[in-house]
């Protein structure tokens, strides 16, 4: 693969390794990881998304072609993962969050940094509809399916109401939405606020990647992998790192041939983000809903480890 792709991506993956080693050797206490995660989620990434959203037009943020290609590809992988999990006799709860790990890339924590490093900022605006689709639609879909075999007295409608309200409490959603609507007004932020947003947004990439590494170590400590999970984890990793980028590329090419408004640069971003490892917050969602967090954490570790090689291959092809 060309050296330039490795040169720009290797430092970013190395930041993940540094975070992992810092947690492994006690430089970052396990108890501090939640604080790092909260800083990234509530302040740094949210500020970055606000800045990105405010620089994108409403048409760019709610791009029907990007949303259609992205969701069709991710739903396809979600369905393939769910079908495999159900044939193994797994519950809807366990299957749904395993499938989410196969379909949900680490777009917020890793995507913005890696897309910028490999492809530049020209088509970065399509990260806005991607992240909105991930945090609202994909997570909402997995959560909805996870409740199908729920055995408690609470009705499914009540469960879905709680689930989707949790999705809407995600600060990444509101950072993006607020930024888009602020940009639509045409108003400029006061200088003090603009500088504050810039400082927080600029810290997002290094702190987020460092935090991903620390989270990986924390989840590795929690994993008690069962032998019966290995096949499902391998299937999740295969779908996430190879099948999802391939389906994304195929649907994108089809959309372009149909004359839909999708440029080759935007397609490159879609494929590159699809090639990222599983999202780090899938383990948090699995824990929250009582799913098999050990399975999801193992999938996260597997895709993050193998992903350095597969991502660079995909980055070489699309760049």
Short mmCIF file of C-alpha atoms in Angstrom, two decimals:
data_model
loop_
_atom_site.label_atom_id
_atom_site.label_comp_id
_atom_site.label_asym_id
_atom_site.label_seq_id
_atom_site.Cartn_x
_atom_site.Cartn_y
_atom_site.Cartn_z
CA UNK A 1 0.00 0.00 0.00
CA UNK A 2 1.27 3.54 -0.66
CA UNK A 3 3.38 4.95 2.13
CA UNK A 4 1.42 8.22 2.32
CA UNK A 5 -1.79 6.50 3.46
CA UNK A 6 0.04 4.63 6.21
CA UNK A 7 1.90 7.78 7.20
CA UNK A 8 -1.31 9.75 7.80
CA UNK A 9 -3.28 6.93 9.45
CA UNK A 10 -0.56 5.26 11.54
CA UNK A 11 -0.19 8.15 14.05
CA UNK A 12 -3.93 8.13 14.63
CA UNK A 13 -4.04 4.39 15.26
CA UNK A 14 -0.90 4.83 17.40
CA UNK A 15 -2.84 7.25 19.59
CA UNK A 16 -5.28 4.40 20.25
CA UNK A 17 -2.36 2.14 21.18
CA UNK A 18 -0.95 4.81 23.50
CA UNK A 19 -4.31 5.11 25.25
CA UNK A 20 -4.46 1.32 25.59
CA UNK A 21 -0.94 1.13 27.07
CA UNK A 22 -1.59 4.07 29.39
CA UNK A 23 -4.57 2.23 30.86
CA UNK A 24 -2.73 -1.10 30.80
CA UNK A 25 0.15 0.23 32.92
CA UNK A 26 -2.01 2.27 35.26
CA UNK A 27 -1.08 5.74 33.98
CA UNK A 28 -4.79 6.23 33.41
CA UNK A 29 -6.85 4.65 36.20
CA UNK A 30 -9.79 2.59 35.00
CA UNK A 31 -12.07 4.88 37.02
CA UNK A 32 -10.83 7.89 35.02
CA UNK A 33 -11.86 6.43 31.66
CA UNK A 34 -15.49 7.38 32.20
CA UNK A 35 -14.41 10.99 32.76
CA UNK A 36 -12.35 10.99 29.56
CA UNK A 37 -15.27 9.47 27.70
CA UNK A 38 -17.64 12.12 29.04
CA UNK A 39 -15.25 14.94 28.10
CA UNK A 40 -15.01 13.67 24.53
CA UNK A 41 -18.73 12.96 24.21
CA UNK A 42 -20.20 16.03 25.91
CA UNK A 43 -17.61 18.67 25.04
CA UNK A 44 -14.96 17.87 22.41
CA UNK A 45 -16.82 15.78 19.82
CA UNK A 46 -20.01 17.77 20.35
CA UNK A 47 -18.12 21.01 19.65
CA UNK A 48 -16.51 19.49 16.57
CA UNK A 49 -19.90 18.37 15.27
CA UNK A 50 -21.41 21.78 16.01
CA UNK A 51 -18.62 23.45 14.05
CA UNK A 52 -18.97 20.98 11.20
CA UNK A 53 -22.76 21.23 11.18
CA UNK A 54 -22.74 25.02 11.19
CA UNK A 55 -20.43 25.06 8.16
CA UNK A 56 -22.70 22.68 6.21
CA UNK A 57 -25.85 23.77 4.46
CA UNK A 58 -29.20 22.24 5.39
CA UNK A 59 -29.21 20.41 2.06
CA UNK A 60 -25.80 18.89 2.83
CA UNK A 61 -26.83 17.86 6.34
CA UNK A 62 -30.05 16.18 5.23
CA UNK A 63 -28.64 14.68 2.05
CA UNK A 64 -31.20 12.11 0.86
CA UNK A 65 -28.77 10.27 -1.42
CA UNK A 66 -26.10 9.93 1.26
CA UNK A 67 -28.68 8.89 3.86
CA UNK A 68 -30.24 6.30 1.51
CA UNK A 69 -26.94 4.71 0.47
CA UNK A 70 -25.62 4.73 4.02
CA UNK A 71 -28.71 3.29 5.68
CA UNK A 72 -29.34 0.63 3.02
CA UNK A 73 -25.77 -0.64 3.36
CA UNK A 74 -25.82 -0.59 7.17
CA UNK A 75 -29.27 -2.18 7.37
CA UNK A 76 -28.10 -4.93 4.99
CA UNK A 77 -25.19 -5.78 7.29
CA UNK A 78 -27.41 -5.48 10.35
CA UNK A 79 -29.81 -7.99 8.78
CA UNK A 80 -27.03 -10.43 7.84
CA UNK A 81 -25.62 -10.31 11.36
CA UNK A 82 -29.05 -10.75 12.95
CA UNK A 83 -29.88 -13.70 10.70
CA UNK A 84 -26.65 -15.45 11.69
CA UNK A 85 -27.17 -14.77 15.38
CA UNK A 86 -30.73 -16.07 15.32
CA UNK A 87 -29.72 -19.27 13.49
CA UNK A 88 -27.33 -19.88 16.41
CA UNK A 89 -30.28 -19.75 18.79
CA UNK A 90 -29.33 -16.41 20.35
CA UNK A 91 -31.96 -14.13 21.84
CA UNK A 92 -33.03 -10.97 20.05
CA UNK A 93 -31.30 -9.00 22.81
CA UNK A 94 -27.90 -10.64 22.29
CA UNK A 95 -28.26 -10.77 18.52
CA UNK A 96 -29.29 -7.13 18.10
CA UNK A 97 -26.30 -5.60 19.85
CA UNK A 98 -23.90 -8.03 18.21
CA UNK A 99 -25.39 -6.98 14.87
CA UNK A 100 -25.03 -3.33 15.83
CA UNK A 101 -21.30 -3.90 16.32
CA UNK A 102 -21.19 -5.21 12.73
CA UNK A 103 -23.10 -2.26 11.24
CA UNK A 104 -22.06 0.75 13.34
CA UNK A 105 -18.60 2.22 12.60
CA UNK A 106 -16.66 4.37 15.04
CA UNK A 107 -17.58 7.47 13.04
CA UNK A 108 -17.66 9.97 15.91
CA UNK A 109 -14.45 9.10 17.71
CA UNK A 110 -12.32 7.99 14.74
CA UNK A 111 -14.11 8.85 11.52
CA UNK A 112 -13.66 12.61 11.41
CA UNK A 113 -9.95 12.40 12.22
CA UNK A 114 -9.16 9.61 9.77
CA UNK A 115 -11.28 10.99 6.91
CA UNK A 116 -9.58 14.37 7.30
CA UNK A 117 -6.14 12.77 7.40
CA UNK A 118 -6.68 10.56 4.34
CA UNK A 119 -9.05 12.57 2.14
CA UNK A 120 -8.89 16.13 3.48
CA UNK A 121 -11.86 18.31 4.41
CA UNK A 122 -13.47 18.82 0.98
CA UNK A 123 -16.26 16.28 1.52
CA UNK A 124 -16.21 16.20 5.31
CA UNK A 125 -19.71 17.71 5.40
CA UNK A 126 -21.29 14.31 4.69
CA UNK A 127 -20.13 13.16 8.13
CA UNK A 128 -23.11 15.16 9.41
CA UNK A 129 -25.86 12.95 7.87
CA UNK A 130 -23.76 9.84 8.58
CA UNK A 131 -23.53 10.56 12.30
CA UNK A 132 -27.19 11.56 12.51
CA UNK A 133 -28.18 8.31 10.79
CA UNK A 134 -25.94 6.29 13.11
CA UNK A 135 -27.01 7.84 16.39
CA UNK A 136 -30.73 8.05 15.64
CA UNK A 137 -31.70 5.45 13.04
CA UNK A 138 -29.20 2.59 13.35
CA UNK A 139 -29.01 2.61 17.13
CA UNK A 140 -32.78 3.00 17.29
CA UNK A 141 -33.25 0.04 14.93
CA UNK A 142 -31.01 -2.25 17.00
CA UNK A 143 -32.64 -1.18 20.25
CA UNK A 144 -36.10 -1.80 18.80
CA UNK A 145 -35.22 -5.36 17.71
CA UNK A 146 -33.53 -6.05 21.04
CA UNK A 147 -36.88 -5.66 22.80
CA UNK A 148 -38.72 -8.33 20.79
CA UNK A 149 -38.11 -11.08 23.32
CA UNK A 150 -38.20 -8.87 26.40
CA UNK A 151 -39.78 -10.80 29.27
CA UNK A 152 -40.58 -8.02 31.69
CA UNK A 153 -44.07 -6.68 32.36
CA UNK A 154 -43.28 -3.44 30.58
CA UNK A 155 -44.92 -3.24 27.16
CA UNK A 156 -42.90 -2.97 23.98
CA UNK A 157 -44.23 0.52 23.19
CA UNK A 158 -43.14 1.73 26.62
CA UNK A 159 -39.72 0.14 26.12
CA UNK A 160 -39.32 1.76 22.71
CA UNK A 161 -40.29 5.12 24.12
CA UNK A 162 -37.56 4.83 26.75
CA UNK A 163 -35.08 3.53 24.15
CA UNK A 164 -35.60 6.30 21.63
CA UNK A 165 -35.64 8.96 24.33
CA UNK A 166 -32.21 7.66 25.31
CA UNK A 167 -31.01 8.02 21.73
CA UNK A 168 -32.30 11.57 21.59
CA UNK A 169 -30.36 12.40 24.76
CA UNK A 170 -27.13 11.68 22.89
CA UNK A 171 -25.15 14.98 22.87
CA UNK A 172 -23.67 14.09 19.47
CA UNK A 173 -27.15 14.33 17.99
CA UNK A 174 -27.83 17.71 19.50
CA UNK A 175 -24.37 19.06 18.70
CA UNK A 176 -24.91 18.22 15.04
CA UNK A 177 -28.54 19.39 14.86
CA UNK A 178 -27.81 22.64 16.70
CA UNK A 179 -24.86 23.33 14.43
CA UNK A 180 -26.90 22.74 11.28
CA UNK A 181 -29.70 25.05 12.36
CA UNK A 182 -27.28 27.68 13.62
CA UNK A 183 -25.52 27.64 10.26
CA UNK A 184 -28.87 28.00 8.52
CA UNK A 185 -29.48 31.29 10.31
CA UNK A 186 -26.35 32.81 8.78
CA UNK A 187 -25.37 34.30 12.13
CA UNK A 188 -21.78 34.24 13.37
CA UNK A 189 -20.97 33.13 16.88
CA UNK A 190 -19.58 35.81 19.19
CA UNK A 191 -15.78 35.72 19.09
CA UNK A 192 -15.43 34.38 22.63
CA UNK A 193 -17.81 31.50 21.98
CA UNK A 194 -16.30 30.78 18.56
CA UNK A 195 -12.82 30.56 20.09
CA UNK A 196 -14.10 28.27 22.85
CA UNK A 197 -15.77 25.97 20.32
CA UNK A 198 -12.55 25.87 18.29
CA UNK A 199 -10.43 24.96 21.32
CA UNK A 200 -12.79 22.16 22.35
CA UNK A 201 -13.22 20.91 18.77
CA UNK A 202 -9.47 20.86 18.12
CA UNK A 203 -8.97 18.67 21.20
CA UNK A 204 -11.47 16.09 19.98
CA UNK A 205 -9.20 14.05 17.71
CA UNK A 206 -6.27 13.30 20.07
CA UNK A 207 -8.38 12.89 23.20
CA UNK A 208 -11.02 10.77 21.45
CA UNK A 209 -8.50 8.36 19.93
CA UNK A 210 -6.58 8.12 23.22
CA UNK A 211 -9.87 7.40 24.98
CA UNK A 212 -10.78 4.68 22.47
CA UNK A 213 -7.54 2.89 23.40
CA UNK A 214 -8.28 3.17 27.12
CA UNK A 215 -11.83 1.92 26.55
CA UNK A 216 -10.47 -1.08 24.62
CA UNK A 217 -8.30 -2.05 27.59
CA UNK A 218 -11.20 -1.62 30.01
CA UNK A 219 -13.45 -3.79 27.87
CA UNK A 220 -10.72 -6.41 27.48
CA UNK A 221 -10.62 -6.75 31.25
CA UNK A 222 -14.37 -7.28 31.33
CA UNK A 223 -14.48 -9.88 28.59
CA UNK A 224 -15.15 -13.45 29.63
CA UNK A 225 -15.45 -14.91 26.16
CA UNK A 226 -17.47 -18.05 25.75
CA UNK A 227 -16.33 -20.58 23.14
CA UNK A 228 -19.77 -20.41 21.47
CA UNK A 229 -19.25 -16.68 20.78
CA UNK A 230 -16.16 -17.06 18.61
CA UNK A 231 -18.01 -17.83 15.39
CA UNK A 232 -20.37 -14.89 15.89
CA UNK A 233 -17.47 -12.53 16.65
CA UNK A 234 -15.65 -13.69 13.50
CA UNK A 235 -18.82 -13.10 11.45
CA UNK A 236 -19.25 -9.64 12.98
CA UNK A 237 -15.64 -8.70 12.15
CA UNK A 238 -15.98 -10.02 8.58
CA UNK A 239 -19.17 -8.04 8.02
CA UNK A 240 -17.86 -4.87 9.61
CA UNK A 241 -14.42 -4.63 8.02
CA UNK A 242 -15.01 -6.17 4.59
CA UNK A 243 -18.68 -6.62 3.69
CA UNK A 244 -19.97 -3.20 4.80
CA UNK A 245 -17.39 -1.19 2.79
CA UNK A 246 -18.03 -3.42 -0.24
CA UNK A 247 -21.82 -3.01 -0.06
CA UNK A 248 -21.38 0.73 0.51
CA UNK A 249 -19.22 0.99 -2.61
CA UNK A 250 -21.65 -1.07 -4.69
CA UNK A 251 -24.69 0.97 -3.67
CA UNK A 252 -22.78 4.21 -4.17
CA UNK A 253 -21.71 3.25 -7.68
CA UNK A 254 -25.29 2.21 -8.47
CA UNK A 255 -26.59 5.57 -7.20
CA UNK A 256 -24.11 7.45 -9.37
CA UNK A 257 -25.04 5.42 -12.46
CA UNK A 258 -28.70 6.18 -11.77
CA UNK A 259 -27.82 9.87 -11.93
CA UNK A 260 -28.38 10.59 -8.26
CA UNK A 261 -26.42 13.51 -6.78
CA UNK A 262 -23.41 11.66 -5.32
CA UNK A 263 -19.84 12.59 -6.20
CA UNK A 264 -16.85 10.24 -6.26
CA UNK A 265 -15.36 12.19 -3.35
CA UNK A 266 -18.49 11.70 -1.25
CA UNK A 267 -18.52 8.00 -2.12
CA UNK A 268 -14.90 7.74 -0.98
CA UNK A 269 -15.89 9.18 2.41
CA UNK A 270 -18.82 6.75 2.71
CA UNK A 271 -16.60 3.74 1.97
CA UNK A 272 -13.79 4.95 4.23
CA UNK A 273 -16.10 5.48 7.21
CA UNK A 274 -17.75 2.10 6.58
CA UNK A 275 -14.30 0.48 6.84
CA UNK A 276 -13.73 1.78 10.39
CA UNK A 277 -13.79 -0.60 13.37
CA UNK A 278 -16.97 -1.04 15.43
CA UNK A 279 -18.17 1.95 17.44
CA UNK A 280 -16.88 2.09 21.00
CA UNK A 281 -20.27 3.01 22.43
CA UNK A 282 -21.84 -0.32 21.38
CA UNK A 283 -20.51 -1.87 24.59
CA UNK A 284 -22.07 0.92 26.64
CA UNK A 285 -25.43 0.39 24.94
CA UNK A 286 -25.17 -3.39 25.44
CA UNK A 287 -24.53 -2.89 29.15
CA UNK A 288 -27.37 -0.40 29.46
CA UNK A 289 -29.92 -2.83 28.00
CA UNK A 290 -28.57 -5.94 29.70
CA UNK A 291 -27.19 -7.61 26.56
CA UNK A 292 -24.03 -9.73 26.27
CA UNK A 293 -21.49 -6.92 26.67
CA UNK A 294 -18.66 -9.48 26.67
CA UNK A 295 -19.58 -10.52 23.13
CA UNK A 296 -19.79 -6.91 21.95
CA UNK A 297 -16.51 -5.97 23.66
CA UNK A 298 -14.75 -8.91 22.02
CA UNK A 299 -16.09 -7.79 18.64
CA UNK A 300 -14.86 -4.25 19.35
CA UNK A 301 -11.38 -5.49 20.24
CA UNK A 302 -11.25 -7.77 17.20
CA UNK A 303 -12.34 -5.15 14.67
CA UNK A 304 -10.02 -2.53 16.20
CA UNK A 305 -7.01 -4.86 16.02
CA UNK A 306 -7.59 -6.15 12.49
CA UNK A 307 -8.96 -2.80 11.37
CA UNK A 308 -5.57 -1.12 11.16
CA UNK A 309 -4.65 -3.37 8.22
CA UNK A 310 -8.05 -3.50 6.50
CA UNK A 311 -8.66 0.24 6.92
CA UNK A 312 -5.36 1.11 5.31
CA UNK A 313 -6.10 -1.20 2.40
CA UNK A 314 -9.48 0.49 1.86
CA UNK A 315 -7.92 3.94 2.33
CA UNK A 316 -5.35 3.13 -0.34
CA UNK A 317 -8.08 2.12 -2.77
CA UNK A 318 -10.35 5.12 -2.22
CA UNK A 319 -7.60 7.74 -2.05
#
